[in-house]
Amino acid sequence: MLVTTFAFTAGARPAFAATKVDCDAVMNEVNSGKKAKEIATDLSISTSSVYRCKRHAKEAAKAANKTLPSAARSAAMSAPSPAMAGPEPAASPK
């Protein structure tokens, strides 16, 4: 009986291993502006998988923000964005 149990457990593969979702691809689609249902259809996954990837990305960003020292975090948040800066003044010809 022990051998039979071992044979079944050794041959069994977890169900989730066959259905792994490429969250990088999902997030690329999310960042391009697609809706969850469109992404799910395009990648042949469920919408809950799209939401799960979004949740994991949000948690990872929050964890990365916590690991920054507080001085670096405040400097990064207070630094003006290059996109917000005005155009460079034109140089006068000499």
Short mmCIF file of N, CA, C and O in Angstrom, two decimals:
data_model
loop_
_atom_site.label_atom_id
_atom_site.label_comp_id
_atom_site.label_asym_id
_atom_site.label_seq_id
_atom_site.Cartn_x
_atom_site.Cartn_y
_atom_site.Cartn_z
N MET A 1 0.82 -1.18 0.00
CA MET A 1 0.00 0.00 0.00
C MET A 1 0.88 1.26 0.00
O MET A 1 0.55 2.23 -0.66
N LEU A 2 1.96 1.23 0.68
CA LEU A 2 2.88 2.36 0.73
C LEU A 2 3.47 2.63 -0.66
O LEU A 2 3.58 3.78 -1.09
N VAL A 3 3.79 1.58 -1.39
CA VAL A 3 4.36 1.73 -2.72
C VAL A 3 3.32 2.34 -3.67
O VAL A 3 3.65 3.22 -4.47
N THR A 4 2.09 1.93 -3.56
CA THR A 4 1.02 2.48 -4.40
C THR A 4 0.83 3.96 -4.12
O THR A 4 0.71 4.77 -5.06
N THR A 5 0.83 4.34 -2.86
CA THR A 5 0.68 5.75 -2.49
C THR A 5 1.83 6.57 -3.04
O THR A 5 1.64 7.65 -3.59
N PHE A 6 3.03 6.04 -2.91
CA PHE A 6 4.20 6.76 -3.41
C PHE A 6 4.14 6.90 -4.93
O PHE A 6 4.48 7.95 -5.48
N ALA A 7 3.71 5.88 -5.62
CA ALA A 7 3.63 5.93 -7.08
C ALA A 7 2.65 6.99 -7.54
O ALA A 7 2.91 7.71 -8.52
N PHE A 8 1.51 7.14 -6.85
CA PHE A 8 0.54 8.15 -7.24
C PHE A 8 1.02 9.56 -6.91
O PHE A 8 0.82 10.49 -7.68
N THR A 9 1.67 9.73 -5.78
CA THR A 9 2.12 11.08 -5.41
C THR A 9 3.32 11.51 -6.23
O THR A 9 3.48 12.69 -6.52
N ALA A 10 4.17 10.58 -6.63
CA ALA A 10 5.33 10.93 -7.44
C ALA A 10 4.92 11.32 -8.85
O ALA A 10 5.52 12.18 -9.48
N GLY A 11 3.87 10.69 -9.36
CA GLY A 11 3.42 10.97 -10.72
C GLY A 11 2.48 12.15 -10.81
O GLY A 11 2.29 12.72 -11.88
N ALA A 12 1.92 12.57 -9.70
CA ALA A 12 0.96 13.68 -9.72
C ALA A 12 1.70 15.01 -9.80
O ALA A 12 2.71 15.21 -9.14
N ARG A 13 1.20 15.87 -10.62
CA ARG A 13 1.78 17.21 -10.73
C ARG A 13 0.75 18.20 -10.21
O ARG A 13 -0.44 18.03 -10.43
N PRO A 14 1.23 19.24 -9.56
CA PRO A 14 0.28 20.24 -9.07
C PRO A 14 -0.48 20.89 -10.22
O PRO A 14 0.09 21.13 -11.29
N ALA A 15 -1.73 21.17 -10.01
CA ALA A 15 -2.57 21.73 -11.07
C ALA A 15 -2.13 23.14 -11.45
O ALA A 15 -2.22 23.54 -12.58
N PHE A 16 -1.59 23.89 -10.49
CA PHE A 16 -1.22 25.27 -10.78
C PHE A 16 0.03 25.38 -11.63
O PHE A 16 0.27 26.41 -12.25
N ALA A 17 0.85 24.35 -11.69
CA ALA A 17 2.09 24.43 -12.46
C ALA A 17 1.81 24.57 -13.95
O ALA A 17 2.59 25.19 -14.67
N ALA A 18 0.73 24.02 -14.43
CA ALA A 18 0.41 24.08 -15.85
C ALA A 18 -0.26 25.40 -16.22
O ALA A 18 -0.35 25.74 -17.39
N THR A 19 -0.71 26.14 -15.22
CA THR A 19 -1.47 27.35 -15.52
C THR A 19 -0.77 28.60 -14.99
O THR A 19 -1.43 29.54 -14.57
N LYS A 20 0.54 28.63 -15.03
CA LYS A 20 1.26 29.82 -14.57
C LYS A 20 0.97 30.98 -15.51
O LYS A 20 0.85 30.81 -16.71
N VAL A 21 0.85 32.16 -14.95
CA VAL A 21 0.54 33.35 -15.72
C VAL A 21 1.79 34.22 -15.78
O VAL A 21 2.46 34.43 -14.78
N ASP A 22 2.11 34.73 -16.96
CA ASP A 22 3.23 35.63 -17.14
C ASP A 22 2.79 37.04 -16.74
O ASP A 22 2.22 37.77 -17.54
N CYS A 23 3.04 37.40 -15.48
CA CYS A 23 2.57 38.69 -14.97
C CYS A 23 3.29 39.86 -15.64
O CYS A 23 2.73 40.95 -15.73
N ASP A 24 4.51 39.64 -16.13
CA ASP A 24 5.19 40.71 -16.85
C ASP A 24 4.43 41.07 -18.12
O ASP A 24 4.24 42.25 -18.44
N ALA A 25 3.98 40.07 -18.84
CA ALA A 25 3.20 40.31 -20.05
C ALA A 25 1.87 40.98 -19.70
O ALA A 25 1.42 41.90 -20.41
N VAL A 26 1.26 40.54 -18.62
CA VAL A 26 0.00 41.14 -18.18
C VAL A 26 0.20 42.61 -17.85
O VAL A 26 -0.56 43.47 -18.28
N MET A 27 1.26 42.93 -17.10
CA MET A 27 1.49 44.31 -16.70
C MET A 27 1.86 45.19 -17.90
O MET A 27 1.51 46.37 -17.92
N ASN A 28 2.53 44.62 -18.90
CA ASN A 28 2.80 45.39 -20.12
C ASN A 28 1.49 45.78 -20.80
O ASN A 28 1.34 46.90 -21.29
N GLU A 29 0.55 44.85 -20.82
CA GLU A 29 -0.76 45.13 -21.42
C GLU A 29 -1.54 46.15 -20.58
O GLU A 29 -2.19 47.03 -21.12
N VAL A 30 -1.46 46.01 -19.25
CA VAL A 30 -2.15 46.95 -18.36
C VAL A 30 -1.59 48.36 -18.58
O VAL A 30 -2.34 49.33 -18.70
N ASN A 31 -0.26 48.45 -18.65
CA ASN A 31 0.37 49.76 -18.83
C ASN A 31 0.11 50.36 -20.20
O ASN A 31 0.25 51.57 -20.38
N SER A 32 -0.25 49.53 -21.16
CA SER A 32 -0.58 50.06 -22.48
C SER A 32 -2.01 50.58 -22.54
O SER A 32 -2.42 51.15 -23.55
N GLY A 33 -2.77 50.38 -21.46
CA GLY A 33 -4.11 50.96 -21.38
C GLY A 33 -5.26 50.01 -21.65
O GLY A 33 -6.40 50.44 -21.73
N LYS A 34 -4.96 48.72 -21.80
CA LYS A 34 -6.04 47.77 -22.07
C LYS A 34 -6.83 47.46 -20.80
O LYS A 34 -6.31 47.55 -19.70
N LYS A 35 -8.06 47.07 -20.98
CA LYS A 35 -8.90 46.66 -19.86
C LYS A 35 -8.65 45.20 -19.53
O LYS A 35 -8.14 44.44 -20.34
N ALA A 36 -9.02 44.81 -18.31
CA ALA A 36 -8.75 43.46 -17.82
C ALA A 36 -9.37 42.39 -18.71
O ALA A 36 -8.74 41.37 -18.99
N LYS A 37 -10.57 42.62 -19.17
CA LYS A 37 -11.24 41.62 -20.01
C LYS A 37 -10.52 41.45 -21.35
O LYS A 37 -10.38 40.34 -21.84
N GLU A 38 -10.04 42.56 -21.93
CA GLU A 38 -9.28 42.48 -23.18
C GLU A 38 -7.98 41.71 -22.99
O GLU A 38 -7.61 40.88 -23.82
N ILE A 39 -7.30 42.00 -21.89
CA ILE A 39 -6.03 41.33 -21.60
C ILE A 39 -6.26 39.84 -21.41
O ILE A 39 -5.52 39.01 -21.93
N ALA A 40 -7.30 39.51 -20.66
CA ALA A 40 -7.61 38.10 -20.40
C ALA A 40 -7.90 37.37 -21.70
O ALA A 40 -7.43 36.24 -21.90
N THR A 41 -8.63 38.00 -22.59
CA THR A 41 -8.94 37.37 -23.88
C THR A 41 -7.68 37.21 -24.73
O THR A 41 -7.44 36.14 -25.30
N ASP A 42 -6.86 38.26 -24.79
CA ASP A 42 -5.65 38.22 -25.61
C ASP A 42 -4.65 37.16 -25.13
O ASP A 42 -4.01 36.49 -25.93
N LEU A 43 -4.50 37.04 -23.80
CA LEU A 43 -3.51 36.12 -23.24
C LEU A 43 -4.10 34.76 -22.86
O LEU A 43 -3.39 33.92 -22.31
N SER A 44 -5.37 34.56 -23.12
CA SER A 44 -6.08 33.31 -22.80
C SER A 44 -5.95 32.95 -21.32
O SER A 44 -5.60 31.83 -20.95
N ILE A 45 -6.24 33.94 -20.48
CA ILE A 45 -6.24 33.74 -19.03
C ILE A 45 -7.54 34.30 -18.49
O ILE A 45 -8.32 34.92 -19.22
N SER A 46 -7.79 34.10 -17.21
CA SER A 46 -9.01 34.64 -16.61
C SER A 46 -8.78 36.07 -16.16
O SER A 46 -7.65 36.51 -15.96
N THR A 47 -9.88 36.80 -16.00
CA THR A 47 -9.76 38.17 -15.53
C THR A 47 -9.24 38.21 -14.10
O THR A 47 -8.55 39.16 -13.72
N SER A 48 -9.53 37.18 -13.32
CA SER A 48 -9.02 37.16 -11.95
C SER A 48 -7.50 37.05 -11.94
O SER A 48 -6.84 37.59 -11.06
N SER A 49 -6.92 36.39 -12.95
CA SER A 49 -5.46 36.33 -13.05
C SER A 49 -4.89 37.70 -13.36
O SER A 49 -3.82 38.06 -12.86
N VAL A 50 -5.60 38.48 -14.16
CA VAL A 50 -5.15 39.84 -14.46
C VAL A 50 -5.17 40.67 -13.18
O VAL A 50 -4.20 41.35 -12.85
N TYR A 51 -6.26 40.58 -12.43
CA TYR A 51 -6.36 41.33 -11.18
C TYR A 51 -5.31 40.86 -10.17
O TYR A 51 -4.77 41.67 -9.42
N ARG A 52 -5.02 39.57 -10.15
CA ARG A 52 -4.00 39.04 -9.24
C ARG A 52 -2.63 39.61 -9.58
O ARG A 52 -1.88 40.02 -8.69
N CYS A 53 -2.30 39.68 -10.86
CA CYS A 53 -1.02 40.25 -11.28
C CYS A 53 -0.93 41.73 -10.91
O CYS A 53 0.11 42.20 -10.46
N LYS A 54 -2.04 42.44 -11.08
CA LYS A 54 -2.06 43.85 -10.70
C LYS A 54 -1.84 44.01 -9.20
O LYS A 54 -1.10 44.90 -8.76
N ARG A 55 -2.47 43.13 -8.41
CA ARG A 55 -2.33 43.19 -6.96
C ARG A 55 -0.89 42.90 -6.55
O ARG A 55 -0.32 43.60 -5.70
N HIS A 56 -0.28 41.88 -7.18
CA HIS A 56 1.12 41.55 -6.85
C HIS A 56 2.06 42.68 -7.23
O HIS A 56 3.01 42.96 -6.51
N ALA A 57 1.82 43.34 -8.35
CA ALA A 57 2.66 44.46 -8.76
C ALA A 57 2.53 45.62 -7.78
O ALA A 57 3.52 46.27 -7.44
N LYS A 58 1.31 45.86 -7.31
CA LYS A 58 1.09 46.93 -6.34
C LYS A 58 1.79 46.63 -5.02
O LYS A 58 2.42 47.50 -4.43
N GLU A 59 1.71 45.37 -4.57
CA GLU A 59 2.37 44.97 -3.34
C GLU A 59 3.89 45.06 -3.47
O GLU A 59 4.58 45.47 -2.54
N ALA A 60 4.42 44.69 -4.63
CA ALA A 60 5.86 44.76 -4.86
C ALA A 60 6.33 46.21 -4.86
O ALA A 60 7.39 46.52 -4.31
N ALA A 61 5.54 47.10 -5.44
CA ALA A 61 5.91 48.51 -5.45
C ALA A 61 5.88 49.08 -4.03
O ALA A 61 6.75 49.86 -3.65
N LYS A 62 4.89 48.67 -3.26
CA LYS A 62 4.79 49.14 -1.88
C LYS A 62 5.97 48.63 -1.06
O LYS A 62 6.55 49.37 -0.27
N ALA A 63 6.35 47.37 -1.26
CA ALA A 63 7.48 46.79 -0.53
C ALA A 63 8.79 47.48 -0.93
O ALA A 63 9.65 47.73 -0.10
N ALA A 64 8.94 47.78 -2.22
CA ALA A 64 10.15 48.46 -2.68
C ALA A 64 10.22 49.87 -2.11
O ALA A 64 11.30 50.35 -1.79
N ASN A 65 9.08 50.51 -1.96
CA ASN A 65 9.05 51.85 -1.40
C ASN A 65 9.42 51.83 0.08
O ASN A 65 10.05 52.75 0.57
N LYS A 66 9.06 50.77 0.79
CA LYS A 66 9.39 50.66 2.21
C LYS A 66 10.87 50.41 2.42
O LYS A 66 11.41 50.77 3.45
N THR A 67 11.54 49.78 1.47
CA THR A 67 12.95 49.47 1.65
C THR A 67 13.84 50.67 1.39
O THR A 67 14.99 50.67 1.79
N LEU A 68 13.33 51.71 0.72
CA LEU A 68 14.12 52.91 0.51
C LEU A 68 14.32 53.63 1.83
O LEU A 68 13.40 53.71 2.65
N PRO A 69 15.49 54.18 2.07
CA PRO A 69 15.67 55.01 3.27
C PRO A 69 14.74 56.22 3.19
O PRO A 69 14.43 56.70 2.10
N SER A 70 14.33 56.73 4.32
CA SER A 70 13.34 57.82 4.32
C SER A 70 13.89 59.07 3.64
O SER A 70 13.15 59.80 2.98
N ALA A 71 15.18 59.36 3.75
CA ALA A 71 15.74 60.54 3.10
C ALA A 71 15.71 60.38 1.58
O ALA A 71 15.37 61.32 0.86
N ALA A 72 16.04 59.20 1.09
CA ALA A 72 16.03 58.97 -0.36
C ALA A 72 14.60 59.01 -0.88
O ALA A 72 14.35 59.51 -1.97
N ARG A 73 13.65 58.49 -0.08
CA ARG A 73 12.26 58.48 -0.51
C ARG A 73 11.73 59.92 -0.61
O ARG A 73 11.09 60.28 -1.58
N SER A 74 12.04 60.76 0.40
CA SER A 74 11.53 62.13 0.36
C SER A 74 12.21 62.92 -0.74
O SER A 74 11.59 63.77 -1.37
N ALA A 75 13.49 62.64 -1.02
CA ALA A 75 14.18 63.34 -2.11
C ALA A 75 13.59 62.92 -3.45
O ALA A 75 13.42 63.75 -4.35
N ALA A 76 13.27 61.65 -3.59
CA ALA A 76 12.71 61.16 -4.85
C ALA A 76 11.31 61.72 -5.06
O ALA A 76 10.92 62.00 -6.19
N MET A 77 10.58 61.91 -3.99
CA MET A 77 9.22 62.41 -4.12
C MET A 77 9.20 63.92 -4.34
O MET A 77 8.30 64.44 -4.98
N SER A 78 10.19 64.64 -3.82
CA SER A 78 10.17 66.10 -3.95
C SER A 78 10.92 66.59 -5.18
O SER A 78 10.81 67.74 -5.54
N ALA A 79 11.70 65.73 -5.81
CA ALA A 79 12.44 66.14 -7.00
C ALA A 79 11.47 66.40 -8.14
O ALA A 79 10.55 65.63 -8.37
N PRO A 80 11.68 67.52 -8.85
CA PRO A 80 10.78 67.80 -9.97
C PRO A 80 10.99 66.81 -11.10
O PRO A 80 12.09 66.37 -11.37
N SER A 81 9.92 66.49 -11.73
CA SER A 81 9.97 65.56 -12.85
C SER A 81 10.49 66.28 -14.09
O SER A 81 10.14 67.43 -14.32
N PRO A 82 11.33 65.62 -14.91
CA PRO A 82 11.79 66.26 -16.14
C PRO A 82 10.63 66.60 -17.07
O PRO A 82 10.70 67.55 -17.82
N ALA A 83 9.56 65.86 -17.00
CA ALA A 83 8.41 66.13 -17.85
C ALA A 83 7.70 67.41 -17.42
O ALA A 83 7.06 68.08 -18.22
N MET A 84 7.83 67.77 -16.14
CA MET A 84 7.17 68.96 -15.63
C MET A 84 8.00 70.21 -15.90
O MET A 84 7.50 71.31 -15.81
N ALA A 85 9.28 70.04 -16.18
CA ALA A 85 10.14 71.18 -16.43
C ALA A 85 9.77 71.82 -17.76
O ALA A 85 9.33 71.15 -18.68
N GLY A 86 9.96 73.09 -17.85
CA GLY A 86 9.65 73.80 -19.08
C GLY A 86 10.69 73.54 -20.14
O GLY A 86 11.72 72.89 -19.88
N PRO A 87 10.48 74.04 -21.34
CA PRO A 87 11.46 73.85 -22.40
C PRO A 87 12.74 74.61 -22.08
O PRO A 87 12.72 75.63 -21.39
N GLU A 88 13.84 74.12 -22.60
CA GLU A 88 15.13 74.77 -22.38
C GLU A 88 15.11 76.10 -23.11
O GLU A 88 14.60 76.21 -24.23
N PRO A 89 15.71 77.13 -22.50
CA PRO A 89 15.77 78.41 -23.22
C PRO A 89 16.65 78.29 -24.46
O PRO A 89 17.66 77.58 -24.44
N ALA A 90 16.28 78.97 -25.49
CA ALA A 90 17.05 78.92 -26.73
C ALA A 90 18.34 79.68 -26.55
O ALA A 90 18.37 80.76 -25.97
N ALA A 91 19.42 79.12 -27.05
CA ALA A 91 20.71 79.79 -26.95
C ALA A 91 20.78 80.88 -28.02
O ALA A 91 20.33 80.70 -29.14
N SER A 92 21.31 82.01 -27.64
CA SER A 92 21.42 83.11 -28.61
C SER A 92 22.61 82.86 -29.52
O SER A 92 23.69 82.48 -29.06
N PRO A 93 22.43 83.04 -30.81
CA PRO A 93 23.55 82.83 -31.73
C PRO A 93 24.60 83.92 -31.56
O PRO A 93 24.29 85.07 -31.30
N LYS A 94 25.84 83.55 -31.68
CA LYS A 94 26.94 84.53 -31.51
C LYS A 94 27.64 84.77 -32.80
O LYS A 94 27.77 84.04 -33.66
#
